[in-house]
mmCIF file of C-alpha atoms and ligand atoms in Angstrom:
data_model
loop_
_atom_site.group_PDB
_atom_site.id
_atom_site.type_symbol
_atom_site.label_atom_id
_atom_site.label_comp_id
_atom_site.label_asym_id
_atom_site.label_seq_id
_atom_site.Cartn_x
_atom_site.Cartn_y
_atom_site.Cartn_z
ATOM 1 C CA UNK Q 1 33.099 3.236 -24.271
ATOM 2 C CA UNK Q 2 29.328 2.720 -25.274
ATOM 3 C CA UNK Q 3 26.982 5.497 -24.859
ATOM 4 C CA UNK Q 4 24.731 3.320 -22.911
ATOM 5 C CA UNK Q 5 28.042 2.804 -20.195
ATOM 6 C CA UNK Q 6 28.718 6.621 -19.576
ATOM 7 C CA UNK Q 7 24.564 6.891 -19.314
ATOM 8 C CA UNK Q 8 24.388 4.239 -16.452
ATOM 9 C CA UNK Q 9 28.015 5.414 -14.769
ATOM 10 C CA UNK Q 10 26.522 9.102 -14.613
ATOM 11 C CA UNK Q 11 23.030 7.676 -13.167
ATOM 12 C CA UNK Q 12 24.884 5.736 -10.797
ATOM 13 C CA UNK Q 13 27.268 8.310 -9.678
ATOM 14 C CA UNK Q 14 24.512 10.615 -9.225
ATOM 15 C CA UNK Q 15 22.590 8.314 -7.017
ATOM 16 C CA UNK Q 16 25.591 7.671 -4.841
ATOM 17 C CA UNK Q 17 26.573 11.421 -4.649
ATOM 18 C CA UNK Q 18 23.013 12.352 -3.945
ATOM 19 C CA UNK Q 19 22.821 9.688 -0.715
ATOM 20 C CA UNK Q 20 25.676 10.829 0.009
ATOM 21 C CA UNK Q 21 24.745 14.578 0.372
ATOM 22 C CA UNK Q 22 21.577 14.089 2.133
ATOM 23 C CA UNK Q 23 23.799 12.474 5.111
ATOM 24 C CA UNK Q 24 25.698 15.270 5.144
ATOM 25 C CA UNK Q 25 22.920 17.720 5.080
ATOM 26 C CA UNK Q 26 20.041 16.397 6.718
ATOM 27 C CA UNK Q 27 21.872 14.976 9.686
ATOM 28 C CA UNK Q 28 22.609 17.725 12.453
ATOM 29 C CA UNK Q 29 26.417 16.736 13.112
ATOM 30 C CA UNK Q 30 27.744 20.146 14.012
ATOM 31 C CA UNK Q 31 25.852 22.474 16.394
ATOM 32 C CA UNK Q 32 25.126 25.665 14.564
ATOM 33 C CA UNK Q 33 28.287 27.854 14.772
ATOM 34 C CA UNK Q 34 27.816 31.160 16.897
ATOM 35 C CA UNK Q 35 31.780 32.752 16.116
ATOM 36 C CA UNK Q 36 33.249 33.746 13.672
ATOM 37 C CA UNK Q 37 36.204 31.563 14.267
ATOM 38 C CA UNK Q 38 33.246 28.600 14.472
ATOM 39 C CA UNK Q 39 31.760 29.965 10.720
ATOM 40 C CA UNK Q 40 34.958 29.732 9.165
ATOM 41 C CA UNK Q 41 36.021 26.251 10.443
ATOM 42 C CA UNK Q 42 32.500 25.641 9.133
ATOM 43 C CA UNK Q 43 33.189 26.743 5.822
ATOM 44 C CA UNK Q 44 36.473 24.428 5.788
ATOM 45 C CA UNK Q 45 34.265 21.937 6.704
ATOM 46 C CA UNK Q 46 31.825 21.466 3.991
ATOM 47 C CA UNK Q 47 34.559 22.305 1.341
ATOM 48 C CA UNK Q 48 36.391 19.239 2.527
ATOM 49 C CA UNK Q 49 33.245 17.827 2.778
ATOM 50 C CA UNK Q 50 32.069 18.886 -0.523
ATOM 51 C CA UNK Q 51 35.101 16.583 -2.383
ATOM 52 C CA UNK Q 52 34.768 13.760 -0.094
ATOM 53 C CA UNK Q 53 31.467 13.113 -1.551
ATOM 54 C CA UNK Q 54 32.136 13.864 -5.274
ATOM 55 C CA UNK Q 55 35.306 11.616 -4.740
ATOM 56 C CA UNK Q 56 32.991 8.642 -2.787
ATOM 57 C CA UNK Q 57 30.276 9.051 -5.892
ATOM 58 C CA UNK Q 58 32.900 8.466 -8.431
ATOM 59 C CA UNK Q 59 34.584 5.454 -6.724
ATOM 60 C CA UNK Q 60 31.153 3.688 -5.993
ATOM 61 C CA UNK Q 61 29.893 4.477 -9.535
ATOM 62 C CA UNK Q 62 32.919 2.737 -11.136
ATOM 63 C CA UNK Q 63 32.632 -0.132 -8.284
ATOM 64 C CA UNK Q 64 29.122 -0.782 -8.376
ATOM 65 C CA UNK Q 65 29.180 -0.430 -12.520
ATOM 66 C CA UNK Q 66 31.744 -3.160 -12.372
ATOM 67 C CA UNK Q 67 29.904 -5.360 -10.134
ATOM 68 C CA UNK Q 68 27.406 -5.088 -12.410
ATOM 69 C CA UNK Q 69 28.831 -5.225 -15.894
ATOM 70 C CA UNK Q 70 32.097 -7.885 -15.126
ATOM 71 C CA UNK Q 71 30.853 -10.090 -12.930
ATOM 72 C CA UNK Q 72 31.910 -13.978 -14.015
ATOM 73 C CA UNK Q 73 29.210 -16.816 -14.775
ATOM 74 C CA UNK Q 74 29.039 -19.491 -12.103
ATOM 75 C CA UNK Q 75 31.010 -21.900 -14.350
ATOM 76 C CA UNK Q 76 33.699 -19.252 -15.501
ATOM 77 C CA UNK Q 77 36.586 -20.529 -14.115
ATOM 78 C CA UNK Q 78 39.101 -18.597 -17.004
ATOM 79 C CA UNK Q 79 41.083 -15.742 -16.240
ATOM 80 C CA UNK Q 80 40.455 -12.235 -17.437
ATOM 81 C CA UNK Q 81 42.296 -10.775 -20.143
ATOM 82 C CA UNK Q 82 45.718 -9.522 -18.911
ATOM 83 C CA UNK Q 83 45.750 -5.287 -17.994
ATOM 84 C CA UNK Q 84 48.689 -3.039 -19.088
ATOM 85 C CA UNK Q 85 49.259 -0.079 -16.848
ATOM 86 C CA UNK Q 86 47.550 3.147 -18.191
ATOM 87 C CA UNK Q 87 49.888 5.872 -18.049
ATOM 88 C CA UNK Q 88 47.513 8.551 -19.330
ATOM 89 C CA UNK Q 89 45.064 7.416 -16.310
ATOM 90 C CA UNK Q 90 47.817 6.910 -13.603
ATOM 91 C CA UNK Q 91 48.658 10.565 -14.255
ATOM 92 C CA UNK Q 92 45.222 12.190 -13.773
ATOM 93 C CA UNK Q 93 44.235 9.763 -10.698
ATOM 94 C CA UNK Q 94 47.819 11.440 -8.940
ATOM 95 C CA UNK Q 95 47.538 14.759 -9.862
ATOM 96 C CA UNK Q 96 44.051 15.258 -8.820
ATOM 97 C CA UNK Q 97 44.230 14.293 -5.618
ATOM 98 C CA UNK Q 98 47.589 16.036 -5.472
ATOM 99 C CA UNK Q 99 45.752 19.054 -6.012
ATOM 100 C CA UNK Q 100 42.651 18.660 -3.672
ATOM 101 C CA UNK Q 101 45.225 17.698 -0.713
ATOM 102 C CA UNK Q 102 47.011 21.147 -1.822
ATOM 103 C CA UNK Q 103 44.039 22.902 -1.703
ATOM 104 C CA UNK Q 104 42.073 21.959 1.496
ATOM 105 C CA UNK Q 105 45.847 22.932 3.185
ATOM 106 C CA UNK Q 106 45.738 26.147 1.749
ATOM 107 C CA UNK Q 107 42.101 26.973 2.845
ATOM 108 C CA UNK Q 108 42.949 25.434 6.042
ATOM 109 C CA UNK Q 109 46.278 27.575 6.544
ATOM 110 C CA UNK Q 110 43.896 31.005 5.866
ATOM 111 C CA UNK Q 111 41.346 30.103 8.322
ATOM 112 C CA UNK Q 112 43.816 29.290 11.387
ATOM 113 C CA UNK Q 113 45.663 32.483 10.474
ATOM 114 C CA UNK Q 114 42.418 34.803 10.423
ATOM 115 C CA UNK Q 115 41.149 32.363 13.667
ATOM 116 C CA UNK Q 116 44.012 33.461 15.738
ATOM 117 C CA UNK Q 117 44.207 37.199 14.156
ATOM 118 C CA UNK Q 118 43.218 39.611 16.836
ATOM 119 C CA UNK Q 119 42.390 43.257 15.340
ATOM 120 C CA UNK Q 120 44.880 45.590 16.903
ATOM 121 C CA UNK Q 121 43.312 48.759 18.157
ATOM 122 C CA UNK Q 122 43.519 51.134 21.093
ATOM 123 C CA UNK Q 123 46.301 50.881 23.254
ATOM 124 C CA UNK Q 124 47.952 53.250 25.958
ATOM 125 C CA UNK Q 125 46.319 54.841 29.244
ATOM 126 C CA UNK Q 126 42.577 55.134 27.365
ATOM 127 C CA UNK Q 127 42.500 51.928 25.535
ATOM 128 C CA UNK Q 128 38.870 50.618 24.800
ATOM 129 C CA UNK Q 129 38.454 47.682 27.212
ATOM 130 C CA UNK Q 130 36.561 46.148 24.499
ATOM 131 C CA UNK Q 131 39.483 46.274 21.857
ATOM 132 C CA UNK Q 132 39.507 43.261 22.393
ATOM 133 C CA UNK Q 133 37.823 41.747 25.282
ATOM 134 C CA UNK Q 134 40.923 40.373 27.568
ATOM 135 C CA UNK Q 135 39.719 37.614 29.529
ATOM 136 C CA UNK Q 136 41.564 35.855 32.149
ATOM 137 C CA UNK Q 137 40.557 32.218 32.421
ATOM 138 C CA UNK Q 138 41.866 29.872 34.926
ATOM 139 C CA UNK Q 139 41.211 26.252 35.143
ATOM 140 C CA UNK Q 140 41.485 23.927 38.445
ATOM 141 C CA UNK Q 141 39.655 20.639 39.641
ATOM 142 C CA UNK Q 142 37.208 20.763 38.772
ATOM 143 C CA UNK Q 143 35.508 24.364 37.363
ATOM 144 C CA UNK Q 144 36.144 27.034 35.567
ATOM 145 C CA UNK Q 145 36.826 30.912 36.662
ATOM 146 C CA UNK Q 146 36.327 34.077 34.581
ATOM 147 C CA UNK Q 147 38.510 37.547 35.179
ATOM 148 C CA UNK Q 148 38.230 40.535 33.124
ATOM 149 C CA UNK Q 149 40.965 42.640 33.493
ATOM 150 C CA UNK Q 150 39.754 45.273 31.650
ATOM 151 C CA UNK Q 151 36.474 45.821 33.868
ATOM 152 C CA UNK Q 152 38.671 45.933 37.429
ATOM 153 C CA UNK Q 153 38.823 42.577 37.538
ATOM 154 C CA UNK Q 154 35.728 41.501 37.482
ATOM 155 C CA UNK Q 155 34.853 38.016 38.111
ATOM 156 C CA UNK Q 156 32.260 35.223 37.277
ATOM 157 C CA UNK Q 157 31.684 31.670 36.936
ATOM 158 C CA UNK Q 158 30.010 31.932 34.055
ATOM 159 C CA UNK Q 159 31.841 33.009 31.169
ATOM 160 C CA UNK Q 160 29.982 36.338 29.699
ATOM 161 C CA UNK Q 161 31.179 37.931 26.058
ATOM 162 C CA UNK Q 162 29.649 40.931 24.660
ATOM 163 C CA UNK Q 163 28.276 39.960 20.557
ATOM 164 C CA UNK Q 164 30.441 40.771 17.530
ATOM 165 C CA UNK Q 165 33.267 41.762 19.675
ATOM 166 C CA UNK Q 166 36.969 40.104 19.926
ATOM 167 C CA UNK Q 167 38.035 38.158 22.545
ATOM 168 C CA UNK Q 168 40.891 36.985 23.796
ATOM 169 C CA UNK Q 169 40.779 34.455 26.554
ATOM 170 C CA UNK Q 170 44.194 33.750 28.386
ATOM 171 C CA UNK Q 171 43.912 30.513 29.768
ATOM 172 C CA UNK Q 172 46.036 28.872 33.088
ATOM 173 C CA UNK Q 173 45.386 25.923 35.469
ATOM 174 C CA UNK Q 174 46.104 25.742 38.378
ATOM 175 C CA UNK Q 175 46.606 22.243 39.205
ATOM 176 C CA UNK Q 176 46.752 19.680 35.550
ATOM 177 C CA UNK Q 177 45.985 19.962 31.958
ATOM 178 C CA UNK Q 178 42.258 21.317 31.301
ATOM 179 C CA UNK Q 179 40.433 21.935 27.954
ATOM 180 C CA UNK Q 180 38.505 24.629 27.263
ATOM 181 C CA UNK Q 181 35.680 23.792 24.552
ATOM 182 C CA UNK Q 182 32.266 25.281 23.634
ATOM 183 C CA UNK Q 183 31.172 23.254 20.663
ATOM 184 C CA UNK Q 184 29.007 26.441 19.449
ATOM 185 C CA UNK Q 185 32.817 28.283 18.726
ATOM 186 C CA UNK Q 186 34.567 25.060 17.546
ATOM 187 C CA UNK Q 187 37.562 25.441 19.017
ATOM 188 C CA UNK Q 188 39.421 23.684 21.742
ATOM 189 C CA UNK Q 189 42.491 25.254 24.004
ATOM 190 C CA UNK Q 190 44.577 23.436 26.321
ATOM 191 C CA UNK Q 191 44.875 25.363 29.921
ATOM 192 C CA UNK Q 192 48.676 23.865 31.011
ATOM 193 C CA UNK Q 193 50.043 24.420 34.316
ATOM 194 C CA UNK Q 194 52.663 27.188 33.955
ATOM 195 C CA UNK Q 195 52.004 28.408 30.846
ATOM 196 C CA UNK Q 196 49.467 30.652 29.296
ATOM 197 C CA UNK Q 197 47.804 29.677 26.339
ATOM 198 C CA UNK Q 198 45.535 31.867 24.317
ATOM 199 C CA UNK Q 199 42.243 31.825 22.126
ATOM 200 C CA UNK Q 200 40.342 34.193 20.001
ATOM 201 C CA UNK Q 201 36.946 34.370 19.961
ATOM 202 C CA UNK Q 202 34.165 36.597 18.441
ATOM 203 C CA UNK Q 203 30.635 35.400 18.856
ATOM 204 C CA UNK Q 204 28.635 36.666 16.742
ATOM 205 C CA UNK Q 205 25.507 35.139 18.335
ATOM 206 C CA UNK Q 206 23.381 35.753 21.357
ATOM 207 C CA UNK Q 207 22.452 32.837 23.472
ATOM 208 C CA UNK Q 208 23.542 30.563 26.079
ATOM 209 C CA UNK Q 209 25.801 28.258 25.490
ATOM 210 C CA UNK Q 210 27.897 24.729 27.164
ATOM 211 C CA UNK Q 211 31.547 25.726 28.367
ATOM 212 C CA UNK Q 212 33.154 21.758 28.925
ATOM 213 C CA UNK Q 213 36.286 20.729 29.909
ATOM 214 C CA UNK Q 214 37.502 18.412 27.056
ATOM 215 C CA UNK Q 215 40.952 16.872 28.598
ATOM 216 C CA UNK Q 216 40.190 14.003 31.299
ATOM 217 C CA UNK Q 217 41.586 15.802 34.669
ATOM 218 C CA UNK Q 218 40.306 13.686 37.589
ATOM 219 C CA UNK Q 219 37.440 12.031 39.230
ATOM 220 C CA UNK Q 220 35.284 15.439 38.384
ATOM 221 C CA UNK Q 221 35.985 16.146 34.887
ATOM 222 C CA UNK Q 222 32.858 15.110 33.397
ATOM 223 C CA UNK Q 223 31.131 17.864 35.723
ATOM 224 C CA UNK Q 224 33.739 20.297 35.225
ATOM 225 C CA UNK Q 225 31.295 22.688 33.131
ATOM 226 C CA UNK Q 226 30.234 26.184 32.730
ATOM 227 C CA UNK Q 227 28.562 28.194 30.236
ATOM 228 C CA UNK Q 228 29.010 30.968 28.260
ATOM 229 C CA UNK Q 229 26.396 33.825 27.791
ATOM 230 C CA UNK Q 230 26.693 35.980 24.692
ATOM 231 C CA UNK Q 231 24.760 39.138 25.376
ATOM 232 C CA UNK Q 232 24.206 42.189 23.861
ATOM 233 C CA UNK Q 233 27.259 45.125 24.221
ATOM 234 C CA UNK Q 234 25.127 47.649 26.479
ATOM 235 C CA UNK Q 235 24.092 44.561 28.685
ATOM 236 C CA UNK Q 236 27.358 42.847 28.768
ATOM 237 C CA UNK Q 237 29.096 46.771 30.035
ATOM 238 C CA UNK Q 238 25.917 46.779 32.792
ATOM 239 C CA UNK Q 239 27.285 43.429 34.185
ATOM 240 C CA UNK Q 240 30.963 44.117 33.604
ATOM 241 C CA UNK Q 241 30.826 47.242 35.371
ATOM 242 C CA UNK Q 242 28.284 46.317 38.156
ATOM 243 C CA UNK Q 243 30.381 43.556 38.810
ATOM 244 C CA UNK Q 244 33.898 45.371 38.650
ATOM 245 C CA UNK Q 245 32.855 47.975 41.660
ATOM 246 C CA UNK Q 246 32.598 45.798 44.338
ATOM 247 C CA UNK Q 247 30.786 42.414 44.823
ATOM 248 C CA UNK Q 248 32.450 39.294 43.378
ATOM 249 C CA UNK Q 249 35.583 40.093 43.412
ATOM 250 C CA UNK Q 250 36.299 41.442 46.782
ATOM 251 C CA UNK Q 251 35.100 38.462 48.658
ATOM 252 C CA UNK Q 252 31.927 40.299 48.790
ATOM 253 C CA UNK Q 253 30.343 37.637 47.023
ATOM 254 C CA UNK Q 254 27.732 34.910 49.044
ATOM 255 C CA UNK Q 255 29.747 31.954 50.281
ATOM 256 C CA UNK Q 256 26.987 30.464 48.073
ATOM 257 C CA UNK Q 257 28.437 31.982 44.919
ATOM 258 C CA UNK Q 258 32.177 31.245 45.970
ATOM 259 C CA UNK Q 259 31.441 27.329 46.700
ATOM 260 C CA UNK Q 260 29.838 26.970 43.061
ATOM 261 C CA UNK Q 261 32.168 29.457 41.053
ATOM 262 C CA UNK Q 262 35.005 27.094 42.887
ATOM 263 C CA UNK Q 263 33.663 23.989 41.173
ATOM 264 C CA UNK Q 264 33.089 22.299 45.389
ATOM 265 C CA UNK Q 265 29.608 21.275 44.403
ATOM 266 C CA UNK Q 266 31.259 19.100 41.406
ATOM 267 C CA UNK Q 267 32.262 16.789 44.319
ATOM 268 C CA UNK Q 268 29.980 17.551 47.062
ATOM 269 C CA UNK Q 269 26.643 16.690 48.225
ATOM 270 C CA UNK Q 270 25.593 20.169 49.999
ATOM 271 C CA UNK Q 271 21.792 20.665 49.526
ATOM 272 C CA UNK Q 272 21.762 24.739 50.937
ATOM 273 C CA UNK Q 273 23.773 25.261 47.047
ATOM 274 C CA UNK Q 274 21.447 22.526 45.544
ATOM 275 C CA UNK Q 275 25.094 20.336 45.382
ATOM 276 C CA UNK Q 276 24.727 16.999 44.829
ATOM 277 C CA UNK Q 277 28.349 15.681 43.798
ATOM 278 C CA UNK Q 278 29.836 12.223 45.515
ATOM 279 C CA UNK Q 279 33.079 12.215 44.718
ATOM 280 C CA UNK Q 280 34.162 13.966 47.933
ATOM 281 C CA UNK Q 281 32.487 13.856 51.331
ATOM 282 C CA UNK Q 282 28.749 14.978 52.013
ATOM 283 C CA UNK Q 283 29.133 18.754 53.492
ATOM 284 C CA UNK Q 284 25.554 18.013 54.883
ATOM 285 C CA UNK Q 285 27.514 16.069 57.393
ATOM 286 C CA UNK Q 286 29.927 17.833 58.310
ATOM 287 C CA UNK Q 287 28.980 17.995 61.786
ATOM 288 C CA UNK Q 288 29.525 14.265 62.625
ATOM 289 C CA UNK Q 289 32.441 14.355 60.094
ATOM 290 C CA UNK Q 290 34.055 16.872 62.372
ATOM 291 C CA UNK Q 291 32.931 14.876 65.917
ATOM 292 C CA UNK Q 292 35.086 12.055 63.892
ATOM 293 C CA UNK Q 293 37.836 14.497 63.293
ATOM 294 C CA UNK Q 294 38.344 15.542 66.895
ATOM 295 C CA UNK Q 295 37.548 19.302 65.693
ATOM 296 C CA UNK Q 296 35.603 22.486 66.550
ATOM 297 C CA UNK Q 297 32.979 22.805 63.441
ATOM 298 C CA UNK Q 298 34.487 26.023 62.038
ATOM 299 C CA UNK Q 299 38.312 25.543 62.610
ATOM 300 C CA UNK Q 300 37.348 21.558 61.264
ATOM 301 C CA UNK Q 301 35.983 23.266 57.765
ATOM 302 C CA UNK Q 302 38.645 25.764 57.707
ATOM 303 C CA UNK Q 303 41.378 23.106 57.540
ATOM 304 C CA UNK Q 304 39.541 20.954 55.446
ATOM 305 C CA UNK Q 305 39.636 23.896 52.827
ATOM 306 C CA UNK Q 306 43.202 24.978 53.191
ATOM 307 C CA UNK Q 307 44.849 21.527 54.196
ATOM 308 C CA UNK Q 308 42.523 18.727 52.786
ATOM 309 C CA UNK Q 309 44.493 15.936 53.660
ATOM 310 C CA UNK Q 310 44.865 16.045 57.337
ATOM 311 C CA UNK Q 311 41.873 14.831 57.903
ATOM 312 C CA UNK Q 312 40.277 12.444 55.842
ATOM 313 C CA UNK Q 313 36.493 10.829 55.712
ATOM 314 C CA UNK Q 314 36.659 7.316 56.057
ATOM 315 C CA UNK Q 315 35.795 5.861 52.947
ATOM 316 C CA UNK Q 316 37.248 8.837 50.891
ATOM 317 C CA UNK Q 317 41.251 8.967 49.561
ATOM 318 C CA UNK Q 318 43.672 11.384 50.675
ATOM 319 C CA UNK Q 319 44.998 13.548 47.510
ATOM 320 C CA UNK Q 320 41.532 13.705 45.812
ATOM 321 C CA UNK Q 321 40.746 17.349 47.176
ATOM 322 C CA UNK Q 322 43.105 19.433 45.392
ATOM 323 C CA UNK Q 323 44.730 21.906 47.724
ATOM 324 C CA UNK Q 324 45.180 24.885 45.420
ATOM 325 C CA UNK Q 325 41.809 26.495 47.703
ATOM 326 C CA UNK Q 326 44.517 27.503 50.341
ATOM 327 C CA UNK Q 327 45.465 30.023 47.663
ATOM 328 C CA UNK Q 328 41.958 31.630 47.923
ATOM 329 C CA UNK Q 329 41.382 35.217 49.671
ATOM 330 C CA UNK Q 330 41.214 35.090 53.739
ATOM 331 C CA UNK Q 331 37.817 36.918 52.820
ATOM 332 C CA UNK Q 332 36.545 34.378 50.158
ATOM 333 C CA UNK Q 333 38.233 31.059 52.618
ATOM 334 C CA UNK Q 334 35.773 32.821 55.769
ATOM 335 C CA UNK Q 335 32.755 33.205 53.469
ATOM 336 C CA UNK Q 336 32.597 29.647 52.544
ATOM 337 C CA UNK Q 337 34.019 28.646 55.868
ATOM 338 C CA UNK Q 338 30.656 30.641 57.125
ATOM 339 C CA UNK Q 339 28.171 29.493 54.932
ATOM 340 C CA UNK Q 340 29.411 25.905 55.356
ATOM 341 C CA UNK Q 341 28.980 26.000 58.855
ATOM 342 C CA UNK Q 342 25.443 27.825 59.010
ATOM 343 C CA UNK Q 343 23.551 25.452 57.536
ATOM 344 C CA UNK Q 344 24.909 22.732 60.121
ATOM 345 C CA UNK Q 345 24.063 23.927 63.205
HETATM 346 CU CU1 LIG D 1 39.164 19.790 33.711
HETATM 347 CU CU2 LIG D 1 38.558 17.786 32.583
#
């Protein structure tokens, strides 16, 4: 090969490997990772990354140098000389991609070991609530609820995790297949009915950030959202405790608090909880609905919560409302039952 060849291959290469990098780099495809977990399925990332673009620069250098170098006159119409196989070259163009296959499933293997590697610590009577973080996550049409065993069962809507500590979230659904995603932690769990699935997570971040449901499960999956707040360890105890004594959990919570930690306003218009959700029938209305219904307002909502098909808003299908809110607390089922009826009287 000429001197001048192996000049303009390099050049080329390097152009092509430099676009190619700036793509990668300059365009924000992955939010910034705020886990561990998320950091490490970074760093698998940009090493497979890494020899997709030296691979791309070499094959468009060669291309583009042939283009460039072999192309035929207009009147050419002979053949080109007759090619041999290449043993020497079919050897090296195996075995290196041989090995870069073997090694991105190596790297990969470490990471989803350590990713699902909880650090075992304190057990027995005095265990450290925080060693790890249990957290008991169940999933139903269409939102998302958050129980920490470890602080007497504290719970929340919002999923809460104290910074640089482990977490395990045990995830269940109540009704079909869910997904539980943040994009900021990179990973994705199924929540199957019957089963319970687990995930480790350790932020290692503070901010807020999207919880999304990432497995189509009915007419309100695209609202079936949350968030997760990653706070400080003193802070995070504060709430975890606060909220463990009494509140929440007891059915002491507003019926305001129940009908949004229970996902309702993802398919209700109710404008007291600032609802606006069509999929099921306006709870503004619910006055004439029950007039229709041939109910008392109260005992009308109540049965509506616990049975939802027998009675249905014309215009609306039976089956939509899932009735898994019958297995709510008589104190949480009177709440909403309360609040629901307030504001339309
Ligand atoms: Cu739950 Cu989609």
């Amino acid at each position: 090969m000429r001197r001048g060849s192996v000049v303009q291959l390099v050049a080329l290469g390097a152009v092509f490997g430099a676009v190619a990098a700036a793509v990668a780099l300059f365009i924000p495809w992955l939010p910034d990772p705020a886990s561990k977990q998320a950091d490490r399925i970074d760093f698998v990332f940009w090493f497979v990354t890494a020899i997709c673009i030296t691979i791309f620069a070499l094959v468009a250098a060669v291309i583009v140098y042939a283009v460039l170098n072999f192309r035929a006159g207009p009147d050419d119409d002979s053949d080109g000389p007759p090619v041999h196989g290449h043993t020497g070259l079919e050897i090296v163009w195996t075995a290196v991609p041989a090995a870069l296959v073997t090694a991105i499933s190596i790297v990969s293997a470490v990471v989803l070991a350590q990713n699902g590697h909880i650090p075992q610590e304190s057990a027995g009577a005095a265990r450290d609530p925080l060693k790890p973080l249990v957290v008991d996550v169940t999933a139903q049409q269409f939102s998302w609820l958050f129980k920490y065993p470890g602080f007497k069962n504290a719970t929340s809507s919002t999923l809460r995790l104290p910074v640089d500590t482990t977490v395990q979230l045990r995830l269940r659904a109540l009704d079909v297949i869910h997904s539980f995603w943040v994009p900021e932690f990179s990973q994705k769990q199924d929540a199957v009915p019957g089963l319970v699935t687990k995930l480790v997570i350790t932020p290692d971040r503070l901010g807020t950030f999207p919880v999304i449901c990432t497995e189509l499960c009915g007419l309100g999956h695209a609202l079936m959202r949350s968030e997760a707040m990653v706070m400080t360890t003193p802070k995070f105890r504060d709430w975890a405790e606060g909220q463990g004594k009494g509140g929440a959990a007891s059915g002491g919570a507003s019926g305001k608090a129940l009908f949004v930690s229970n996902g309702c306003n993802a398919c209700h218009t109710f404008k007291p909880a600032g609802a606006s959700g069509t999929i099921g029938p306006d709870l503004d209305k619910l006055r004439q609905e029950a007039q229709r219904a041939g109910k008392p307002l109260e005992e009308f909502i109540r049965e509506s919560i616990v049975n939802p098909d027998a009675y249905v808003e014309p215009g609306f299908q039976k089956g939509v409302m899932p009735g898994t809110f019958s297995a709510l607390p008589p104190a949480q089922i009177d709440a909403l039952v309360q609040f629901l009826s307030g504001s339309n009287k």
